[in-house]
CSV table of C-alpha atoms and ligand atoms in Angstrom, one decimal:
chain,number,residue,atom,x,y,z
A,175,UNK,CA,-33.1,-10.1,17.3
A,176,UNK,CA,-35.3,-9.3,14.1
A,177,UNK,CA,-37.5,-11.2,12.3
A,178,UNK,CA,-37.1,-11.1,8.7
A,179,UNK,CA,-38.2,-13.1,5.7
A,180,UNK,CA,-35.8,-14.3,2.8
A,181,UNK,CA,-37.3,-12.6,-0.1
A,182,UNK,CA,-35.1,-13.4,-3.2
A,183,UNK,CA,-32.1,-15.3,-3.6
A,184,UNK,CA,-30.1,-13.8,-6.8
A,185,UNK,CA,-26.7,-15.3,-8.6
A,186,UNK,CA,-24.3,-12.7,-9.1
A,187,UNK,CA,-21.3,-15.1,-10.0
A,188,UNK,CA,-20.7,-19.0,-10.0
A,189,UNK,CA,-20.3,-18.8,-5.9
A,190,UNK,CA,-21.8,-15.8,-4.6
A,191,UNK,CA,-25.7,-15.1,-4.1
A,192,UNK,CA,-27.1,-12.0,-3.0
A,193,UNK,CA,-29.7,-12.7,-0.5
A,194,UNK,CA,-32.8,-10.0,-0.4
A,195,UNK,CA,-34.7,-9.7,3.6
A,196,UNK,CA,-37.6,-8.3,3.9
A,197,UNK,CA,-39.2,-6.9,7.1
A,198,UNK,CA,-41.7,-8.7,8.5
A,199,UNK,CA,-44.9,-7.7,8.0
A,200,UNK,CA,-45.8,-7.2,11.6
A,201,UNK,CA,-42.9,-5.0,12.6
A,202,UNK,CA,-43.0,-2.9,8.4
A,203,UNK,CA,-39.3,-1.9,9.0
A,204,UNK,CA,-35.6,-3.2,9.8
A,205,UNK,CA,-34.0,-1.4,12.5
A,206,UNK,CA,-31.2,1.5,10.4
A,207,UNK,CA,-27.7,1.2,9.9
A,208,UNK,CA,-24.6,2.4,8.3
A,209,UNK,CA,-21.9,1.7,5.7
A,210,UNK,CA,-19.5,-0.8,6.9
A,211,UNK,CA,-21.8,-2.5,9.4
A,212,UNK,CA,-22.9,-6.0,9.4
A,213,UNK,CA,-25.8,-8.2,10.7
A,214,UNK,CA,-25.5,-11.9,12.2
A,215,UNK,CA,-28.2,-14.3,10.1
A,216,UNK,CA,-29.5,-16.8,11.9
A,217,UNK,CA,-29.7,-20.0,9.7
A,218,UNK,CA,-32.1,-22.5,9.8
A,219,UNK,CA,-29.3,-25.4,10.3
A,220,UNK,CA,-28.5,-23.4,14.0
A,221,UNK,CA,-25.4,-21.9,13.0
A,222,UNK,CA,-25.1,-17.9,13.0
A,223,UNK,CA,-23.1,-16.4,10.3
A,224,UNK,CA,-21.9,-12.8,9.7
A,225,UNK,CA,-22.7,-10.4,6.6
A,226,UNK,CA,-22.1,-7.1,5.9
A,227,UNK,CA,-24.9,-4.8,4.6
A,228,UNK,CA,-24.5,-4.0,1.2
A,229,UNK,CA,-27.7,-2.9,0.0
A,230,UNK,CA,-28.9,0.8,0.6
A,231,UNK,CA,-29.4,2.5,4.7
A,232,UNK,CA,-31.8,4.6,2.7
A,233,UNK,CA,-34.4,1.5,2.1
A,234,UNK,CA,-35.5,0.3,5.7
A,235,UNK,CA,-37.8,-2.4,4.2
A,236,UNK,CA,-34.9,-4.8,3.0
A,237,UNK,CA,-31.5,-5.4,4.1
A,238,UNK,CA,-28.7,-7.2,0.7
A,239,UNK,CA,-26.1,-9.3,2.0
A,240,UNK,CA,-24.1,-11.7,-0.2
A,241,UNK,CA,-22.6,-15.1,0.7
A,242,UNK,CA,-19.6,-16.8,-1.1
A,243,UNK,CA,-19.8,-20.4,-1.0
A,244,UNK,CA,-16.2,-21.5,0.6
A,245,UNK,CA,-15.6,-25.4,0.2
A,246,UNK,CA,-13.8,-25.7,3.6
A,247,UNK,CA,-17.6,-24.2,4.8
A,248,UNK,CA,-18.0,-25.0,8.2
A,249,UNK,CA,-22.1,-25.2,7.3
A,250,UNK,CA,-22.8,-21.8,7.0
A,251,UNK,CA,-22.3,-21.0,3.4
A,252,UNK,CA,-22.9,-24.4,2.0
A,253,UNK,CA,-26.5,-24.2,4.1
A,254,UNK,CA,-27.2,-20.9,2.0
A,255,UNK,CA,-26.1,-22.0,-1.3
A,256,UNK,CA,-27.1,-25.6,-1.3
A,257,UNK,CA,-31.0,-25.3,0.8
A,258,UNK,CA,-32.3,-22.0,1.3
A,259,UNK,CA,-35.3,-21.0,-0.7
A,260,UNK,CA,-37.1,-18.0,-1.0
A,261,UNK,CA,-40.0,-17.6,2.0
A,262,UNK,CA,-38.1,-18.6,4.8
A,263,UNK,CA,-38.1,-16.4,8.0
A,264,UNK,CA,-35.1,-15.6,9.6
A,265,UNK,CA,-33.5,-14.0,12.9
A,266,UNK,CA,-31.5,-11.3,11.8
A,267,UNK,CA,-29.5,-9.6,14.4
A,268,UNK,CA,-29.2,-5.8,14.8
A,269,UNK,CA,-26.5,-4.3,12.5
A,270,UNK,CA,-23.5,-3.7,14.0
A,271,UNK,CA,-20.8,-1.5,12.7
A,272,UNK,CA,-17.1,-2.1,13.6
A,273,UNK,CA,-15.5,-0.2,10.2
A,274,UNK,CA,-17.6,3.2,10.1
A,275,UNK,CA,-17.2,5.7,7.6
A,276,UNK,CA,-15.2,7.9,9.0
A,277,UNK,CA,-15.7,11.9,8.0
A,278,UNK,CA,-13.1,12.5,5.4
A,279,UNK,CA,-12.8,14.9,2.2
A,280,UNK,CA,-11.8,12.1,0.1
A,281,UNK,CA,-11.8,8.5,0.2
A,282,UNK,CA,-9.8,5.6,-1.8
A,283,UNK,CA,-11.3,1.9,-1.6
A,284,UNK,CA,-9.5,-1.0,-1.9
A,285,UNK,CA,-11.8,-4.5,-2.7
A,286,UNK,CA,-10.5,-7.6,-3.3
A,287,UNK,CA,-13.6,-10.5,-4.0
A,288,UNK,CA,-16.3,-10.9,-2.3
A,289,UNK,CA,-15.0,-7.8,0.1
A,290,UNK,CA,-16.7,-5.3,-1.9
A,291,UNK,CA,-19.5,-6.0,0.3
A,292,UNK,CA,-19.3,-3.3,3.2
A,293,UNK,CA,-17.5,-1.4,0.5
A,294,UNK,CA,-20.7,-0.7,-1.8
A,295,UNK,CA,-22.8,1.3,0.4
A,296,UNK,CA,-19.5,3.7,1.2
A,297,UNK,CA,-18.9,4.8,-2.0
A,298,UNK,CA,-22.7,5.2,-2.4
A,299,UNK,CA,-22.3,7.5,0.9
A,300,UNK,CA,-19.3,9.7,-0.7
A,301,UNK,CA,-20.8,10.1,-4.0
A,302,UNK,CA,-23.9,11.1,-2.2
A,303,UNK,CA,-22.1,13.7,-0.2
A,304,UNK,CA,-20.5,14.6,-3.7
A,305,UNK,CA,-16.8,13.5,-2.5
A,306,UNK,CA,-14.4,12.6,-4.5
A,307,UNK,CA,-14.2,9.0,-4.3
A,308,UNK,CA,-12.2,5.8,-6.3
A,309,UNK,CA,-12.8,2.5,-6.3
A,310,UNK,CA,-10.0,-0.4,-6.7
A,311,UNK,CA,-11.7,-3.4,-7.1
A,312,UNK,CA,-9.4,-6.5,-7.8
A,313,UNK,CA,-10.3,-10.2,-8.7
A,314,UNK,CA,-9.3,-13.0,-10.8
A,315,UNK,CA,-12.0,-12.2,-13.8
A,316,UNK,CA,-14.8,-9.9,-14.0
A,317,UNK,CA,-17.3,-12.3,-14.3
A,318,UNK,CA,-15.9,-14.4,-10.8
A,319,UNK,CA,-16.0,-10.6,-8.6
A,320,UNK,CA,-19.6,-9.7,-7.4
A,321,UNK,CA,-21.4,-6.5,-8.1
A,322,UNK,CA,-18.5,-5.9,-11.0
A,323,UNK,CA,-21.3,-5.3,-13.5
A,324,UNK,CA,-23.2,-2.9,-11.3
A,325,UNK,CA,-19.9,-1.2,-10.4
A,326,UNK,CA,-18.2,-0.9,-13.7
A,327,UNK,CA,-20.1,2.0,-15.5
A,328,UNK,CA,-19.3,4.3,-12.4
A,329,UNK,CA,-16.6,7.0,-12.7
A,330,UNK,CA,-13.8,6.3,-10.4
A,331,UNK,CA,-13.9,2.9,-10.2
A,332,UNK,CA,-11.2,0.6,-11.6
A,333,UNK,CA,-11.7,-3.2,-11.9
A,334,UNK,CA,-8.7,-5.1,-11.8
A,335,UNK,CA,-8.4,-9.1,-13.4
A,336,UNK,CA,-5.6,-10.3,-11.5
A,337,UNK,CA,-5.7,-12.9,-14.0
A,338,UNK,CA,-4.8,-10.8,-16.7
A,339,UNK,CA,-3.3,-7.7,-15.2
A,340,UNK,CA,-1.4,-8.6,-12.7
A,341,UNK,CA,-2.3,-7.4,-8.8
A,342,UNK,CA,-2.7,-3.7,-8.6
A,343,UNK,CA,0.2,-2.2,-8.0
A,344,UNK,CA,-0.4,-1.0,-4.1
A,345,UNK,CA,2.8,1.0,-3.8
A,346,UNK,CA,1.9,2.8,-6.7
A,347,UNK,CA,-0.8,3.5,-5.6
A,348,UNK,CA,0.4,5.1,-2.0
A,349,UNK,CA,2.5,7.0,-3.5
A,350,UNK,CA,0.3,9.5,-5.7
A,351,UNK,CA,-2.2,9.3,-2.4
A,352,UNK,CA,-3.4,13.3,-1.5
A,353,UNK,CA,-3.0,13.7,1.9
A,354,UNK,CA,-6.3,13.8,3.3
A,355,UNK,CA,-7.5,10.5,1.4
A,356,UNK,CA,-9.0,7.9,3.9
A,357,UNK,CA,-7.8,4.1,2.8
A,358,UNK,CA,-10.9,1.7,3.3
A,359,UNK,CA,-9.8,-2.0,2.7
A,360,UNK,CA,-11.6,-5.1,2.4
A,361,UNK,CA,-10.3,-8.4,1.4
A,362,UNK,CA,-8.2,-11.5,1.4
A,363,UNK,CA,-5.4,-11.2,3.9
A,364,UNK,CA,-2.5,-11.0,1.0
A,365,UNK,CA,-4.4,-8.1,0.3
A,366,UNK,CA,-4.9,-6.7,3.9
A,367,UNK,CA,-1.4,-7.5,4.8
A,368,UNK,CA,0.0,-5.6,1.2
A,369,UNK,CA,-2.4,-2.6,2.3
A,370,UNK,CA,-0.9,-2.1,5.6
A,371,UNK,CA,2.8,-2.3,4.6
A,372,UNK,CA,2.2,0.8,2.1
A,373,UNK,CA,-0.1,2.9,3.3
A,374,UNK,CA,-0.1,5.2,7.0
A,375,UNK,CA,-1.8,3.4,9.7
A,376,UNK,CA,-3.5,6.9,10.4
A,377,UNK,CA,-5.2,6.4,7.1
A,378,UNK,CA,-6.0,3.0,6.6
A,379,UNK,CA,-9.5,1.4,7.5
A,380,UNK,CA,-9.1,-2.4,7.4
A,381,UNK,CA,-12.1,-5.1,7.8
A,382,UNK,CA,-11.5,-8.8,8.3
A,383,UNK,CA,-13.3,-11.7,7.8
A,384,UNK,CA,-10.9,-14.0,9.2
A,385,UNK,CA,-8.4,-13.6,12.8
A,386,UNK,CA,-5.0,-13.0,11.8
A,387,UNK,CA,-2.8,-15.8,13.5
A,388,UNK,CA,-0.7,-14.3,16.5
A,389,UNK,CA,1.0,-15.9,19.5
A,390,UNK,CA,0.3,-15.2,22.6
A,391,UNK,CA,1.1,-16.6,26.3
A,392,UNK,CA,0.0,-19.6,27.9
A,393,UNK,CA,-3.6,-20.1,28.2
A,394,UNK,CA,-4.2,-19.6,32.5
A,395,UNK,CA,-6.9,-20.3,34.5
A,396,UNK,CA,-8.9,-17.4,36.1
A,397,UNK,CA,-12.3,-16.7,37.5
A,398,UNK,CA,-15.1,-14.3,36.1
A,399,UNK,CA,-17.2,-12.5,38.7
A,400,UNK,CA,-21.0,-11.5,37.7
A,401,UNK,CA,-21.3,-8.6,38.8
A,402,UNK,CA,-25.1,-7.4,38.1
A,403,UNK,CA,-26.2,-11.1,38.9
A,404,UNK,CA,-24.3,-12.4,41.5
A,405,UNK,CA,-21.9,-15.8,41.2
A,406,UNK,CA,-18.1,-16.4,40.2
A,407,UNK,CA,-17.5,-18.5,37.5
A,408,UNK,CA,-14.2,-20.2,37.4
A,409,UNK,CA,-12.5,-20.3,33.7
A,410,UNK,CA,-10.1,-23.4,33.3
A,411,UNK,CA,-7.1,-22.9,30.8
A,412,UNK,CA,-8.7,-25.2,28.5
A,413,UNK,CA,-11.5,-23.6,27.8
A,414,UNK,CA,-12.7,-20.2,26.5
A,415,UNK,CA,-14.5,-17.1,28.8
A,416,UNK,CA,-17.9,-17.5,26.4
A,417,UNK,CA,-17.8,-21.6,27.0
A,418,UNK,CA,-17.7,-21.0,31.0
A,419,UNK,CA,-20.2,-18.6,31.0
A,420,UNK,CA,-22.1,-21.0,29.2
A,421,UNK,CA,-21.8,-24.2,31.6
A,422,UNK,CA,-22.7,-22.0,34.6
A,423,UNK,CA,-25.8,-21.1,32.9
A,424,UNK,CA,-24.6,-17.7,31.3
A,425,UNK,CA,-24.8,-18.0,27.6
A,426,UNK,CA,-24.4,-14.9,25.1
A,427,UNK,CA,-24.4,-14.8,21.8
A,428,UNK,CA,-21.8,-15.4,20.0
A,429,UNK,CA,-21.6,-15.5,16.0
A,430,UNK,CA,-17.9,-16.3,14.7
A,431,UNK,CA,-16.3,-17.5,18.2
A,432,UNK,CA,-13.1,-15.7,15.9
A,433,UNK,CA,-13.2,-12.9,17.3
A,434,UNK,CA,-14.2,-10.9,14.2
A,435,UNK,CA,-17.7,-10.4,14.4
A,436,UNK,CA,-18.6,-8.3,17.8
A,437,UNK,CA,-21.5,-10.7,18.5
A,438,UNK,CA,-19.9,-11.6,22.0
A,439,UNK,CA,-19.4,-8.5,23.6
A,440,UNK,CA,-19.4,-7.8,27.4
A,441,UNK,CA,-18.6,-4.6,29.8
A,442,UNK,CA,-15.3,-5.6,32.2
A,443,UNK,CA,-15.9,-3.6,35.6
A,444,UNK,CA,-12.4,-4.6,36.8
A,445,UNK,CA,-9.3,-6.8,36.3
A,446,UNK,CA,-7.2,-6.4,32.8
A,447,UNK,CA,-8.2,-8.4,29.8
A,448,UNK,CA,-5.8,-9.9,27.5
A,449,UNK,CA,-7.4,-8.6,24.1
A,450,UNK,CA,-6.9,-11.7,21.6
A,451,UNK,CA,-9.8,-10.1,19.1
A,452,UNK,CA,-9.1,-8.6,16.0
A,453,UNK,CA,-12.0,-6.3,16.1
A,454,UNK,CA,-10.1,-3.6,18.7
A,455,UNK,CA,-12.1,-3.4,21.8
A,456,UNK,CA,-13.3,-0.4,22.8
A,457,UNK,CA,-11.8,0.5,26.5
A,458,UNK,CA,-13.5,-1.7,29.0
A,459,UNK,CA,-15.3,-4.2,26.3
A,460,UNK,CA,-13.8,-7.6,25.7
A,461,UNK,CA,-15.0,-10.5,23.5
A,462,UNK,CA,-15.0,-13.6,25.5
A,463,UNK,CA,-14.8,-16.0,23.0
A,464,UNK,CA,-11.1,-15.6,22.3
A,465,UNK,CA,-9.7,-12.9,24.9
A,466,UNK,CA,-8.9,-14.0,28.6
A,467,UNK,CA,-7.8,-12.1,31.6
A,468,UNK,CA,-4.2,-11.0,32.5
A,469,UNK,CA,-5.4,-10.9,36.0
A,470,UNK,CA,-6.8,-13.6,38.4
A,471,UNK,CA,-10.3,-12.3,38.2
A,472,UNK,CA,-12.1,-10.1,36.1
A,473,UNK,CA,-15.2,-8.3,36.9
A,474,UNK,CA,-17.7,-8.5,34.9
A,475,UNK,CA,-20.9,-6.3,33.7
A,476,UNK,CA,-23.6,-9.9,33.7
B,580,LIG,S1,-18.4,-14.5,18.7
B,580,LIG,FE1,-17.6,-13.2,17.2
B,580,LIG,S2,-16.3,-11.8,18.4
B,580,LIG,FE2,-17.0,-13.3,19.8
């Protein structure tokens, strides 16, 4: 965890603020990062929320996130937009980066809202590198769709008011797609879900901010073993793999409890996890605070 002080809070529509940190002064800079990755912000009020970076991995003494305030806020955003001031320090965690930039000769991004946030610094990294890149960037209005003002006088980049022009026409869009274009898109699920019935799965980069709802079998009991630390810790049906590691005295951090954010993660030595995240976890990783275990027991790297 870093340590980092809220330098400036700035309005960039009616509900989003762009939040500035600074390093603190005793460690000069924040630890690096890349396009598409996102830190966990440690709030005053004890709740840990997720933002993705989308200031510049060039400057390493401040990191730019920006928070929507959502009325169904479960704290977080309401905390941020209703009683955080300027000087506060905060616990930022490291970045983490679950929607890389993948090497590509040219690159289409798709934005809807307040999802232009890991976007930003992408198409900052492909004009950088001098490769062709557009920008799609739909909202309501201009003046409700962060960063639009900043965006707008860059070439490629097309901003779309829903509210006037219609939703961008996706299929379109696909279909006059060069072969070797990488999709990156970030956004409502409407959006997401139009995305992925249009474009090739081979070429689509997709972030989310919330799980997408998917059924799955009957929650079953099963036991976790600690490997590095010794114990078993038995995991009832009603209750989540993160929550019994917690009540035996083996808490980890944990940021959405979604399984979105990555915060959670743990190494599985043996047994077969049932995946329930929508992150993708990489082979033998699981994120305890949704996924269980096919298996009686799982083995686990704690
Ligand atoms: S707490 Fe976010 S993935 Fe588990």
């Amino acid at each position: 965890m870093q340590q980092a002080v809220l330098a400036r809070i700035d309005r960039v529509t009616d509900d989003v603020v762009a939040l500035t940190l600074a390093a603190d002064a005793d460690e000069g800079e924040l630890a690096p990062w890349e396009p598409g990755a996102h830190i966990d912000l440690s709030l005053p009020n004890w709740l840990t929320r997720q933002y993705s970076l989308c200031g510049d991995p060039a400057d390493r003494a401040t990191y730019r996130v920006a928070v929507r305030y959502d009325p169904l806020s479960r704290g977080g955003s309401e905390y941020v937009h209703r009683f955080l001031r300027p000087g506060r320090r905060l616990g930022v965690s490291l970045p983490r980066n679950h929607f890389p930039l993948v090497a590509a000769p040219r690159y289409l991004f798709l934005a809807g809202g307040i999802g232009i946030t890991p976007l930003l610094p992408m198409l900052r990294a492909a004009r950088a590198r001098q490769l062709p890149a557009e920008l799609v960037y739909s909202g309501p209005t201009a003046e409700s769709m962060p960063f639009a003002d900043e965006l707008r006088p860059l070439s490629g980049v097309r901003i779309v008011e829903t509210k006037r022009q219609g939703r961008q026409d996706l299929e379109a869009l696909a279909a006059t797609l060069e072969g070797d274009t990488l999709v990156y898109c970030c956004g409502p699920a409407s959006m997401l879900a139009a995305a992925e019935a249009v474009f090739p799965v081979e070429r689509l980069h997709t972030e989310r901010f919330q799980p997408v709802a998917r059924a799955f079998g009957p929650d079953t009991a099963f036991e976790a073993v600690c490997a590095r630390s010794g114990g078993t810790v038995a995991v009832p049906a009603d209750e989540s793999l993160l929550d019994a590691l917690a009540h035996a005295g083996r808490p980890l951090p944990s940021g959405c409890r979604e399984g979105v954010c990555g915060s959670c993660e743990i190494t599985v030595l043996d047994g077969a996890p049932e995946h329930r995240d929508d992150i993708g976890a990489p082979e033998g990783r699981m994120y305890p605070c949704v996924s269980r275990a096919l298996s009686p027991r799982l083995v686990l790297d704690l």
